[in-house]
JSON list of C-alpha atoms in Angstrom, two decimals:
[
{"chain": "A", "resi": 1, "resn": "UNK", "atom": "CA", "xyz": [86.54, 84.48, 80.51]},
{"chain": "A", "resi": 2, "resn": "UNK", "atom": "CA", "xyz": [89.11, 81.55, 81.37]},
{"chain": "A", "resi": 3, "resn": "UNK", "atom": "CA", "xyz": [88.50, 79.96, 84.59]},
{"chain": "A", "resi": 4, "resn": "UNK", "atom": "CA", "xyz": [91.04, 78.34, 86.39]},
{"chain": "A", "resi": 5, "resn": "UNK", "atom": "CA", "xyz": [90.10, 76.27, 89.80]},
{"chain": "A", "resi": 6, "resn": "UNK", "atom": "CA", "xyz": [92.34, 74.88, 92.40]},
{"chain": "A", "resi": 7, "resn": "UNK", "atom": "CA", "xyz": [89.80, 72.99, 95.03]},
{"chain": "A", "resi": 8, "resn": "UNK", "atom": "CA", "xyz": [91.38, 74.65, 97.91]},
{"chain": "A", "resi": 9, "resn": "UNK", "atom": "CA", "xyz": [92.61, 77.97, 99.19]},
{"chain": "A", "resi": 10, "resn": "UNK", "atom": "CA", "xyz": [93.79, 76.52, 102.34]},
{"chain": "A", "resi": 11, "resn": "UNK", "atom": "CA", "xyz": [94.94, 73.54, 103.26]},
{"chain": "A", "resi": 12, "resn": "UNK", "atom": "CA", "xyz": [96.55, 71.71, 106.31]},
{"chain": "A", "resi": 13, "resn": "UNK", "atom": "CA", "xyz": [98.40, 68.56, 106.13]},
{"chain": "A", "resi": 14, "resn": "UNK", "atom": "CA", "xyz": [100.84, 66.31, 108.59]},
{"chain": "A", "resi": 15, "resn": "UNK", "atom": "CA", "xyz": [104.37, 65.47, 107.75]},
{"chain": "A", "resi": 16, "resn": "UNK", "atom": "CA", "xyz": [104.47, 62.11, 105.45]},
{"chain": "A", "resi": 17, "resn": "UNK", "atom": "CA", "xyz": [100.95, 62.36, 104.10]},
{"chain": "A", "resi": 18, "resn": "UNK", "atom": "CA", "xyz": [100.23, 61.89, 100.47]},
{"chain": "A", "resi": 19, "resn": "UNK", "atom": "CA", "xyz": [98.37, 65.46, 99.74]},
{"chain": "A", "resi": 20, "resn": "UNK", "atom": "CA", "xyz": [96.92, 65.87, 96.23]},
{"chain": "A", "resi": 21, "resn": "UNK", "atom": "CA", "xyz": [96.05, 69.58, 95.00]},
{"chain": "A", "resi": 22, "resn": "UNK", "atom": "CA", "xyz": [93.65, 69.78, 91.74]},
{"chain": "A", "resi": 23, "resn": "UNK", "atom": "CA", "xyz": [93.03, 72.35, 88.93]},
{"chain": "A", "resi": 24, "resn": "UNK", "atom": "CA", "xyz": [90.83, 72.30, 86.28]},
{"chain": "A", "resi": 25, "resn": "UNK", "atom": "CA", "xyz": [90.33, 74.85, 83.62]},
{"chain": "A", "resi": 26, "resn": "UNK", "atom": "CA", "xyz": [87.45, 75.42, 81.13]},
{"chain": "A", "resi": 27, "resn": "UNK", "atom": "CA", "xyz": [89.04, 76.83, 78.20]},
{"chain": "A", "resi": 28, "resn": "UNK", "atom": "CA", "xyz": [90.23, 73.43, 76.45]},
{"chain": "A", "resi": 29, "resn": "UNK", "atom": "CA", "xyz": [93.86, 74.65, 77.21]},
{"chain": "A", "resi": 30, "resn": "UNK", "atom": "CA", "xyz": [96.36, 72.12, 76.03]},
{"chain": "A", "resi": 31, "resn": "UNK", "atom": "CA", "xyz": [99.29, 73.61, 78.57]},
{"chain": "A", "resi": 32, "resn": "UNK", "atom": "CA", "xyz": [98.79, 73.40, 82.13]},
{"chain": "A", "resi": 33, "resn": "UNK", "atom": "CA", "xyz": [101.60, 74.74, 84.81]},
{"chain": "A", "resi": 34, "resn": "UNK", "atom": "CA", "xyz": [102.24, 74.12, 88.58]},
{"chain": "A", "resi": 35, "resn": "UNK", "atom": "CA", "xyz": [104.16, 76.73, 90.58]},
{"chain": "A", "resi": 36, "resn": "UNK", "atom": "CA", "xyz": [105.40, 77.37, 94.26]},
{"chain": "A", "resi": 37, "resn": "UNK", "atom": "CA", "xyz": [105.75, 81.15, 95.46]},
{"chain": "A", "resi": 38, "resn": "UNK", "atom": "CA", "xyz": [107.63, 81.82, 98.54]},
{"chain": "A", "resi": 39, "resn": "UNK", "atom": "CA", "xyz": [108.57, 85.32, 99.78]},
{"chain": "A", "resi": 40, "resn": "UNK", "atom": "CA", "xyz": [111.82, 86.49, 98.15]},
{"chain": "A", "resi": 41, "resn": "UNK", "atom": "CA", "xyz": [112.01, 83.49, 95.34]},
{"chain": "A", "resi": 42, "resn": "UNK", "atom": "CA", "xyz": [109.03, 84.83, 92.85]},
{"chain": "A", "resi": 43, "resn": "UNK", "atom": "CA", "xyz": [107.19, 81.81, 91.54]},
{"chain": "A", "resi": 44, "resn": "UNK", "atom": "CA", "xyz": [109.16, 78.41, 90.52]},
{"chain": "A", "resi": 45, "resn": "UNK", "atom": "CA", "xyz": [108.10, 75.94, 88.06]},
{"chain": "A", "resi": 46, "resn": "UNK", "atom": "CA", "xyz": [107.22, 72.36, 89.47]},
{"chain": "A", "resi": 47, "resn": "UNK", "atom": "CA", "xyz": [105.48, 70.99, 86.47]},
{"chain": "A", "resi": 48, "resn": "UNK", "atom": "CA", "xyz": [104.59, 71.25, 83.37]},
{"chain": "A", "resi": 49, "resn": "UNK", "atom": "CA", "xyz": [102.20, 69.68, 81.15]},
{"chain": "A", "resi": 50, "resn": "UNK", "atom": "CA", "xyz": [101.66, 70.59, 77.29]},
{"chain": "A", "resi": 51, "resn": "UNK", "atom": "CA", "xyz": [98.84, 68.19, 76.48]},
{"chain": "A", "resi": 52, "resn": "UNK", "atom": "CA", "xyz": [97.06, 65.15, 78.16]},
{"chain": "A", "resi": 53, "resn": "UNK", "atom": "CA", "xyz": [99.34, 62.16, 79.28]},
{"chain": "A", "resi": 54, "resn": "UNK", "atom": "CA", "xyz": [102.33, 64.20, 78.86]},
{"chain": "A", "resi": 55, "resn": "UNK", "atom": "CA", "xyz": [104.25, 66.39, 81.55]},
{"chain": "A", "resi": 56, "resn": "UNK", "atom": "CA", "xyz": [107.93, 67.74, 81.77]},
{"chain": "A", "resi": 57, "resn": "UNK", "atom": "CA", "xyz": [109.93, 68.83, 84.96]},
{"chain": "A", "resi": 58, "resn": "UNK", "atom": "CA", "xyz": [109.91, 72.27, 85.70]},
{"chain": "A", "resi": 59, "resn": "UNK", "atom": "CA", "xyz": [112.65, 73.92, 88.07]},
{"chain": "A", "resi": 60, "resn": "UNK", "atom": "CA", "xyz": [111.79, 72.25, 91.65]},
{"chain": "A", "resi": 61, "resn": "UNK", "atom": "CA", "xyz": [110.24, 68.92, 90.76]},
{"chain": "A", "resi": 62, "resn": "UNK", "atom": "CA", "xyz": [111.60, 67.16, 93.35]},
{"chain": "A", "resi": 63, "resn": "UNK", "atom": "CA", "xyz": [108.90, 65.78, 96.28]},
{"chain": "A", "resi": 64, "resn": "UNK", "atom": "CA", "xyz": [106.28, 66.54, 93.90]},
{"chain": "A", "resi": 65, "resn": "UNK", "atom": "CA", "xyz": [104.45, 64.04, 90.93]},
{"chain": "A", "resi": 66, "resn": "UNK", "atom": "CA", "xyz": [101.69, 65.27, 88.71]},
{"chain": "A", "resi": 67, "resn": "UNK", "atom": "CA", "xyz": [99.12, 63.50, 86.65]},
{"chain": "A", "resi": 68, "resn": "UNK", "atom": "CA", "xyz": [97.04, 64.78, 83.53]},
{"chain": "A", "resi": 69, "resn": "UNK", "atom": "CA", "xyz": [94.28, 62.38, 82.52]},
{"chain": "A", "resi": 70, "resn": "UNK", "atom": "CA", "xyz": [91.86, 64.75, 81.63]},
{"chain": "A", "resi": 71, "resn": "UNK", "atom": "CA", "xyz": [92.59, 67.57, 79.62]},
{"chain": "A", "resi": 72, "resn": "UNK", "atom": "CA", "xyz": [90.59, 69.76, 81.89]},
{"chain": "A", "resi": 73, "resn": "UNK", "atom": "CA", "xyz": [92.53, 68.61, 84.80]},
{"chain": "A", "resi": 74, "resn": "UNK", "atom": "CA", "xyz": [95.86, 68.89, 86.27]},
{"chain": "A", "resi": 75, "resn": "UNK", "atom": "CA", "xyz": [96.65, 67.44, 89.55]},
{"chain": "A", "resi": 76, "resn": "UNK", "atom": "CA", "xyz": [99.88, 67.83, 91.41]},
{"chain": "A", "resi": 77, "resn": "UNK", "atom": "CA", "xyz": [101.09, 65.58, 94.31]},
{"chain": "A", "resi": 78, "resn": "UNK", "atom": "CA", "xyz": [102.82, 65.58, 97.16]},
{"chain": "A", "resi": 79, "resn": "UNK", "atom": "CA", "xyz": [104.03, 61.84, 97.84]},
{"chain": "A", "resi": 80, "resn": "UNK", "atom": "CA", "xyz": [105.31, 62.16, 101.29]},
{"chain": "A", "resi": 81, "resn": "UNK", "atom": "CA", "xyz": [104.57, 65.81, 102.44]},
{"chain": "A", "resi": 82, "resn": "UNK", "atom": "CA", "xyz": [107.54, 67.26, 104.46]},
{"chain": "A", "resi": 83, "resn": "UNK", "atom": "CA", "xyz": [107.24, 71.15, 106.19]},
{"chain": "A", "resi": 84, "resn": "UNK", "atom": "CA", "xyz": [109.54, 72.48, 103.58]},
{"chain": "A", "resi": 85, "resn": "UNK", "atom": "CA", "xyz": [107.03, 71.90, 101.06]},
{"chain": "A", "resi": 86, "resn": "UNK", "atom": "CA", "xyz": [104.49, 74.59, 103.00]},
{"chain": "A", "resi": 87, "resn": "UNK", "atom": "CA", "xyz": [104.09, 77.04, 100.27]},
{"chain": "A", "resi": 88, "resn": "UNK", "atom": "CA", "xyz": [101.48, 78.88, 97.92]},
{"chain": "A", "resi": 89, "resn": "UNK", "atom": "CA", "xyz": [100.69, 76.79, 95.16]},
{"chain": "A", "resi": 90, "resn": "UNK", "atom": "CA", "xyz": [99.46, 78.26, 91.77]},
{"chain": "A", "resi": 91, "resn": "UNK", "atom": "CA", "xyz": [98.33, 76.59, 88.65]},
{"chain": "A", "resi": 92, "resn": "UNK", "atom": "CA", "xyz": [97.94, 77.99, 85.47]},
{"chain": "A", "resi": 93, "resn": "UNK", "atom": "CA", "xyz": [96.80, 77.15, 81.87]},
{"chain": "A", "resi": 94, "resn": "UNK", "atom": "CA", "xyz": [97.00, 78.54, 78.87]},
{"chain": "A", "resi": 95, "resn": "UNK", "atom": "CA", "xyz": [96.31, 77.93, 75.21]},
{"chain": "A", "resi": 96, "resn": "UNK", "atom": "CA", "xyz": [98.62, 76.06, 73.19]},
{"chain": "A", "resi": 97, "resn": "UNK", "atom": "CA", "xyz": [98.99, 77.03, 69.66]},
{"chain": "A", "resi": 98, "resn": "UNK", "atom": "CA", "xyz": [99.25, 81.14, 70.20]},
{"chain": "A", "resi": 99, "resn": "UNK", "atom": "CA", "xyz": [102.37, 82.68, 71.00]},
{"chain": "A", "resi": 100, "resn": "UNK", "atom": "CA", "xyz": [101.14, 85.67, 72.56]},
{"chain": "A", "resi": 101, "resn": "UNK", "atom": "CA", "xyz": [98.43, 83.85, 74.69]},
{"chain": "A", "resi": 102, "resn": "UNK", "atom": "CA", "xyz": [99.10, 84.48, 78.78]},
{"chain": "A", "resi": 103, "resn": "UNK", "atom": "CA", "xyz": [99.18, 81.86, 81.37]},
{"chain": "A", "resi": 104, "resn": "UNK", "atom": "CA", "xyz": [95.86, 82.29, 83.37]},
{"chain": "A", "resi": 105, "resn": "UNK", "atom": "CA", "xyz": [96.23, 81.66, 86.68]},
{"chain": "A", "resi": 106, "resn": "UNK", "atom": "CA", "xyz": [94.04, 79.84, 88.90]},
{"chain": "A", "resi": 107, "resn": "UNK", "atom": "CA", "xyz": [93.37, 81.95, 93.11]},
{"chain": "A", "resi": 108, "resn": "UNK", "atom": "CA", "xyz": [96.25, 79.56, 94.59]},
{"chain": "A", "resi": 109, "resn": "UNK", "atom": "CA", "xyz": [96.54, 77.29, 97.63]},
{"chain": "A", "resi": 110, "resn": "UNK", "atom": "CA", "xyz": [98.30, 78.08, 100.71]},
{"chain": "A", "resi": 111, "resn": "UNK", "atom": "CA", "xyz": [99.33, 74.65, 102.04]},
{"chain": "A", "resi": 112, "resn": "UNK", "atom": "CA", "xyz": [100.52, 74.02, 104.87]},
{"chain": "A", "resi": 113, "resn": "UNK", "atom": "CA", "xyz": [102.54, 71.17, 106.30]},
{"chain": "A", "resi": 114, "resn": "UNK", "atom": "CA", "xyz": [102.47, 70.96, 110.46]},
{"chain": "B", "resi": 1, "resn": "UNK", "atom": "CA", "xyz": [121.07, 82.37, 85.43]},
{"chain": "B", "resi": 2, "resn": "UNK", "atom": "CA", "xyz": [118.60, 85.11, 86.34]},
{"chain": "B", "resi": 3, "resn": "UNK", "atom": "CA", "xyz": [116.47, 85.87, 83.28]},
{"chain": "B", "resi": 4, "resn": "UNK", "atom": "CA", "xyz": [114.10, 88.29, 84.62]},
{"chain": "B", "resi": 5, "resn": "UNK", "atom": "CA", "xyz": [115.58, 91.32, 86.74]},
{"chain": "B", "resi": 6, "resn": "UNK", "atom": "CA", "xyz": [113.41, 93.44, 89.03]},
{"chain": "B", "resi": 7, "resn": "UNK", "atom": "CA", "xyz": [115.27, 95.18, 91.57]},
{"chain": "B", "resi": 8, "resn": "UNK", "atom": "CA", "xyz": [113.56, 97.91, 92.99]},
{"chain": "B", "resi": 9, "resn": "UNK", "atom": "CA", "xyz": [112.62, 97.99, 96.38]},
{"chain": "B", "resi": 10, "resn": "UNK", "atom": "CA", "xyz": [108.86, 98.30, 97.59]},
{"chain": "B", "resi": 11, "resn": "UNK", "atom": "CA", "xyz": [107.13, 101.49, 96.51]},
{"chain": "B", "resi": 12, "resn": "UNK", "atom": "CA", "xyz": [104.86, 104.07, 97.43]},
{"chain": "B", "resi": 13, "resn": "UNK", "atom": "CA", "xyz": [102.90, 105.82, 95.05]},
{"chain": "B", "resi": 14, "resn": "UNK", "atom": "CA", "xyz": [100.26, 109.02, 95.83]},
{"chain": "B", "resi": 15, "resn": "UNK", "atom": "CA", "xyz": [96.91, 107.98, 94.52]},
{"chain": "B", "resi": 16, "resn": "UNK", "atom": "CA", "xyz": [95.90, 109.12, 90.82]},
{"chain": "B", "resi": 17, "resn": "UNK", "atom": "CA", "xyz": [99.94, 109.54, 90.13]},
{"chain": "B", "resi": 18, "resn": "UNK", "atom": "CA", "xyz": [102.18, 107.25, 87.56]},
{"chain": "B", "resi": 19, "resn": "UNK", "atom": "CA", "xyz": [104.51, 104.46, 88.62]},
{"chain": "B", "resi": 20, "resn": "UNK", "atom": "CA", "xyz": [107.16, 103.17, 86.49]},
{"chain": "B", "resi": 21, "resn": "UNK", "atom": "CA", "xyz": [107.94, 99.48, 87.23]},
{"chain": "B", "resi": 22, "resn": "UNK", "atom": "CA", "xyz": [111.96, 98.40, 86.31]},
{"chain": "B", "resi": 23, "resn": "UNK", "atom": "CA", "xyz": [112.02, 94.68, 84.27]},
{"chain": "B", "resi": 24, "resn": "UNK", "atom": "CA", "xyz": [115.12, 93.78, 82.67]},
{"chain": "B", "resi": 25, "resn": "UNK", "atom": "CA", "xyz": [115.88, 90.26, 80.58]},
{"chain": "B", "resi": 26, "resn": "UNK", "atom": "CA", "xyz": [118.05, 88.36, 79.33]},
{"chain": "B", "resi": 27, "resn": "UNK", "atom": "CA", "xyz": [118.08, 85.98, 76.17]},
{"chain": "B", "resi": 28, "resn": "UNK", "atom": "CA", "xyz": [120.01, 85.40, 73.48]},
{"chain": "B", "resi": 29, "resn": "UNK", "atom": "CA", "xyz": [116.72, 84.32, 71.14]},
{"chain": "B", "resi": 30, "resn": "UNK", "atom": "CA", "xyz": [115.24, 86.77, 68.57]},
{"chain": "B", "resi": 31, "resn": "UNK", "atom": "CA", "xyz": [111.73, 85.75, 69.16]},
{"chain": "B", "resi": 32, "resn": "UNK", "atom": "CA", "xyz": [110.61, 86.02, 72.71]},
{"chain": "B", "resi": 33, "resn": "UNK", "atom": "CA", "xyz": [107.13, 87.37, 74.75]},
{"chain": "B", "resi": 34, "resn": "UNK", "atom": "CA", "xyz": [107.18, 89.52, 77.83]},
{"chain": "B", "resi": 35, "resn": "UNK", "atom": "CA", "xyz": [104.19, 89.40, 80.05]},
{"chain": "B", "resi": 36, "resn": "UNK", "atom": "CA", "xyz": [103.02, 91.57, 82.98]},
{"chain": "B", "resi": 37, "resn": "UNK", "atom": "CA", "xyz": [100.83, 90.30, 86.17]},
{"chain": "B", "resi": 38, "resn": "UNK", "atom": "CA", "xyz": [99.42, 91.92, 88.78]},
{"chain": "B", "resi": 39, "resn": "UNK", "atom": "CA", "xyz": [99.05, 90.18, 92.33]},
{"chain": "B", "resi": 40, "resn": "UNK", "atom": "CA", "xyz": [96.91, 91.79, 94.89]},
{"chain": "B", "resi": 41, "resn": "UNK", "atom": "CA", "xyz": [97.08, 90.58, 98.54]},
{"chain": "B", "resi": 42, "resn": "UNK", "atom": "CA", "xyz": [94.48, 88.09, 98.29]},
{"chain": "B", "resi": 43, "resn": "UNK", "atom": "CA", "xyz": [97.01, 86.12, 95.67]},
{"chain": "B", "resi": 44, "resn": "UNK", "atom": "CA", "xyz": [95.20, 85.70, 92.62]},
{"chain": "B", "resi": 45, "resn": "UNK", "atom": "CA", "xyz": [97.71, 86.46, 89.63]},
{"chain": "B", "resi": 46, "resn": "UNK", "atom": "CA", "xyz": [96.06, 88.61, 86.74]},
{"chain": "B", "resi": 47, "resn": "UNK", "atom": "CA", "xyz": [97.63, 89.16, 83.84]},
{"chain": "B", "resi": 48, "resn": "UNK", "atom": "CA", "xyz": [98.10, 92.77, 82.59]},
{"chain": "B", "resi": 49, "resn": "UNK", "atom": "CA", "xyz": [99.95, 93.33, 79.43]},
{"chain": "B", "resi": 50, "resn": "UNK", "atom": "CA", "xyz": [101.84, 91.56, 76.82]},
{"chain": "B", "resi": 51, "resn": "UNK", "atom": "CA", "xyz": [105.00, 93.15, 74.43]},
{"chain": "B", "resi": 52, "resn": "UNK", "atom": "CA", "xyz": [106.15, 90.43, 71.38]},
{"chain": "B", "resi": 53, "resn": "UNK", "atom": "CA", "xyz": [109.86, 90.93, 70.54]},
{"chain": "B", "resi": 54, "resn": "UNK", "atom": "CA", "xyz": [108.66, 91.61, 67.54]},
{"chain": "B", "resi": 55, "resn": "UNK", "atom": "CA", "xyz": [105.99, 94.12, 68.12]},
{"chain": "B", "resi": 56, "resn": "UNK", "atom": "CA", "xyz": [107.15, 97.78, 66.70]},
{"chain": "B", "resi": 57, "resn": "UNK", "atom": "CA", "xyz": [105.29, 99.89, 68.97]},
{"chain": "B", "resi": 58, "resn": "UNK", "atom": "CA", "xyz": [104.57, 99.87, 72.92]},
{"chain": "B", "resi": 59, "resn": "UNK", "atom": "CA", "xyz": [102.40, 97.72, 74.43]},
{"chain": "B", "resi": 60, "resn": "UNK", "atom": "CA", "xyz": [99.63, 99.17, 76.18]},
{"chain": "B", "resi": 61, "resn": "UNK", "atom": "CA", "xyz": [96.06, 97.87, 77.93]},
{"chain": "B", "resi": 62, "resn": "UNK", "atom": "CA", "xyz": [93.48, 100.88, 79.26]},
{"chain": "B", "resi": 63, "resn": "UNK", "atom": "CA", "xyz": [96.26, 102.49, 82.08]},
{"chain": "B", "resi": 64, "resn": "UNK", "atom": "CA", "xyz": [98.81, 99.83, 81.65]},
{"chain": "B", "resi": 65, "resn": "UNK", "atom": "CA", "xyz": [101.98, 100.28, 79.15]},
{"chain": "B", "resi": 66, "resn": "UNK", "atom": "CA", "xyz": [104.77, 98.98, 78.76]},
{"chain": "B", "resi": 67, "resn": "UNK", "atom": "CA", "xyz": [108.14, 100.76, 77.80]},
{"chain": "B", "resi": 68, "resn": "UNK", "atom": "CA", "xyz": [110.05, 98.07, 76.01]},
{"chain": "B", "resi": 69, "resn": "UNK", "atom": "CA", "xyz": [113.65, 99.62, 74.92]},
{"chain": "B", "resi": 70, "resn": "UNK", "atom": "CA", "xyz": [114.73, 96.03, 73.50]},
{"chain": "B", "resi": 71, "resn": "UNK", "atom": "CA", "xyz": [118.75, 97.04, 72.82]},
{"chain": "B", "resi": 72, "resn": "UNK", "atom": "CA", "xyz": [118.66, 97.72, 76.91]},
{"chain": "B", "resi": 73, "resn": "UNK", "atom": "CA", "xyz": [116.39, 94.63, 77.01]},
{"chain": "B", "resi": 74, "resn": "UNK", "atom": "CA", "xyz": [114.17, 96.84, 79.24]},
{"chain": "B", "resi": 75, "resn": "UNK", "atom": "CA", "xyz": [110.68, 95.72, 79.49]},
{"chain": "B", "resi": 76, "resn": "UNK", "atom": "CA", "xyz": [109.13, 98.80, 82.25]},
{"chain": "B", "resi": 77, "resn": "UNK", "atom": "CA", "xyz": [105.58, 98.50, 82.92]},
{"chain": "B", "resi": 78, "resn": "UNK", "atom": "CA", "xyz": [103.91, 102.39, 83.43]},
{"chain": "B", "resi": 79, "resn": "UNK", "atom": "CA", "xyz": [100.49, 102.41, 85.55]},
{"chain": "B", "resi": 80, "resn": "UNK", "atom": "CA", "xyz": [99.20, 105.82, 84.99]},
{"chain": "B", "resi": 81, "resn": "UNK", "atom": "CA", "xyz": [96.97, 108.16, 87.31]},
{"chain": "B", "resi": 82, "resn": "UNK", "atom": "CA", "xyz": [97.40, 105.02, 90.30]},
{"chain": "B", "resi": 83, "resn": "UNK", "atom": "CA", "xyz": [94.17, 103.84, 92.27]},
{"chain": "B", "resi": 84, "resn": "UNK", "atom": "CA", "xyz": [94.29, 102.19, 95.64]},
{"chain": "B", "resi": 85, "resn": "UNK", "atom": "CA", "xyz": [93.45, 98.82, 93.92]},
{"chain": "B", "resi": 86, "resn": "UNK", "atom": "CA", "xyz": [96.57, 98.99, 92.17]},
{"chain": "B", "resi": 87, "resn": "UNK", "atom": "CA", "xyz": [98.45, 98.12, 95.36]},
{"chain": "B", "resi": 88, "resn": "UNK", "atom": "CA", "xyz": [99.64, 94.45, 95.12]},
{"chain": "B", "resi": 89, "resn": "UNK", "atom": "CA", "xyz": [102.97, 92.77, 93.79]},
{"chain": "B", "resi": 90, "resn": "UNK", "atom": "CA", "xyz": [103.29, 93.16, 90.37]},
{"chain": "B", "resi": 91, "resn": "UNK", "atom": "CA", "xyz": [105.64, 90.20, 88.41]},
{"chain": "B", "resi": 92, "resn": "UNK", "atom": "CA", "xyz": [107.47, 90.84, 85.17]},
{"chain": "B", "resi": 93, "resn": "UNK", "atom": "CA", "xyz": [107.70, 87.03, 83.18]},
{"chain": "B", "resi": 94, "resn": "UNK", "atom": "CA", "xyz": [109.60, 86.12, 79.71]},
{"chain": "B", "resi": 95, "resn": "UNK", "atom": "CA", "xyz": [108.47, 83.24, 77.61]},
{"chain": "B", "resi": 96, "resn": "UNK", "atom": "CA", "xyz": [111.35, 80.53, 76.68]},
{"chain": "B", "resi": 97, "resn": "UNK", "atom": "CA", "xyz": [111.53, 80.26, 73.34]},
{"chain": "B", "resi": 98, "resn": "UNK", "atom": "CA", "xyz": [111.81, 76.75, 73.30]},
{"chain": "B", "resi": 99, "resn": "UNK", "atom": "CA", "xyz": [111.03, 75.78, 76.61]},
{"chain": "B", "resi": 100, "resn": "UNK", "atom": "CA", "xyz": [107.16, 74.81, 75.65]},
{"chain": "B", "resi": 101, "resn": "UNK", "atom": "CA", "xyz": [105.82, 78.22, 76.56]},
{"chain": "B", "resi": 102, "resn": "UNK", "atom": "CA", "xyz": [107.56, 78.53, 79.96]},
{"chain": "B", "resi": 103, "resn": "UNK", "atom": "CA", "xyz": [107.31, 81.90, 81.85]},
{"chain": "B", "resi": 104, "resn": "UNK", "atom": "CA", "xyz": [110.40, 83.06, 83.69]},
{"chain": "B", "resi": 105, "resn": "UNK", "atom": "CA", "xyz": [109.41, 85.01, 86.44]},
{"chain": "B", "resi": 106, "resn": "UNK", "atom": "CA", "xyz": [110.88, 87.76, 88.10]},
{"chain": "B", "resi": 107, "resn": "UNK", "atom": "CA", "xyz": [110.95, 87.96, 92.07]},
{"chain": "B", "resi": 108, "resn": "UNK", "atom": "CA", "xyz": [108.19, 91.45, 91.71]},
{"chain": "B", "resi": 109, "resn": "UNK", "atom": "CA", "xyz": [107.90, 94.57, 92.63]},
{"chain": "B", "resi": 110, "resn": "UNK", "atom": "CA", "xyz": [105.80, 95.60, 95.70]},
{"chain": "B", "resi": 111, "resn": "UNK", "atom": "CA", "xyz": [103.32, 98.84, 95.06]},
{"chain": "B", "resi": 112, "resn": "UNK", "atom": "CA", "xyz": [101.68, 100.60, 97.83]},
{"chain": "B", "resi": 113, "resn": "UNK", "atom": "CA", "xyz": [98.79, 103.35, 96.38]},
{"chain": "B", "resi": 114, "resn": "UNK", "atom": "CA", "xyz": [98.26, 105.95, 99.30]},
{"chain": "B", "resi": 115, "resn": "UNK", "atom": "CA", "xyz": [95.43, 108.68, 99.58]}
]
């Protein structure tokens, strides 16, 4: 089974803090996705990444950075949190080369900004 | 524009009954994938089913299958004979063609399974 792991599933942060939230996935999955879901809006695409080093913006990227060293690992940063960025985060990955392959989601981090 | 469609206000379904979910899309692109997930209260997303654009026949995954009427662009997910630990939000999501397998998501559909 794919395993996809976000370090947190809560997390509390001050206004203007840098906050990084990680993922890492097991399956060698060359894409790797980072979403926001607030109530009424569905899930919206921050970032994107389709293989190490390289990332595209997704709907909402701005506030937030990402880096992708590793292939395993996806991080996503806030540089200077503000409270409109309290949200559920989700990451996802997924394998590259298949069409039909799902995203696999990682249990999400509610993140709050006080 | 809105890709995904899901309109249909929160639901309750009698236990061991069927629930038809509404998804409508739009694209203009031949070859597209249409994905169902499933998220329960404690916010995981699983993924359910998928339907290809070009797959002939209906989708379907144990209780799970999907209705996929492509002229209406209608992609309806059908959970048969309902258990309580089918209540959660269930998303309807369209790969972008050539967006570097993007999902669009849809805003979900709430389910409620009662005794």
């Amino acid at each position: 089974d794919v395993k996809v792991t976000q370090s947190s599933r809560y997390l509390v942060k001050r206004t203007g803090e840098k906050v990084f939230l990680e993922c890492v996935q097991d399956m060698d999955h060359e894409n790797m996705f980072w979403y926001r879901q607030d109530p009424g809006l569905g899930l919206r695409l921050i970032y994107f990444s389709y293989d190490v080093k390289m990332k595209e913006k997704g709907d909402i990227p701005e506030g937030y950075s990402v880096s992708r060293e590793k292939k395993e690992r996806f991080s996503l940063i806030l540089e200077s949190a503000s409270t409109n960025q309290t949200s559920m985060y989700l990451c996802a990955s997924r394998l590259g080369s298949v069409s039909n392959q799902p995203q696999h989601f990682g249990d999400g981090t509610r993140l709050s900004i006080l | 524009a809105q890709k995904i469609t899901q309109t249909q206000p929160g639901m309750f379904v009698q236990e061991k009954e069927a629930v038809t979910l509404d998804c409508t899309y739009d694209t203009s692109d031949p070859s597209y994938g249409l994905f169902w997930y499933k998220q329960p209260s404690s916010g995981e997303m699983i993924f359910l089913i998928y339907q290809g654009s070009y797959d002939q026949q209906n989708a379907t995954e144990g209780r799970y299958s999907l209705n996929f009427q492509k002229a209406r662009k209608s992609a309806n997910l059908v959970i048969s004979a309902s258990q309580l630990g089918d209540s959660a939000m269930y998303f309807c999501a369209m790969r972008e063609p050539y967006g570097n397998n993007r999902l669009a998501f849809g805003k979900g559909n709430q389910v409620v399974v009662i005794p």
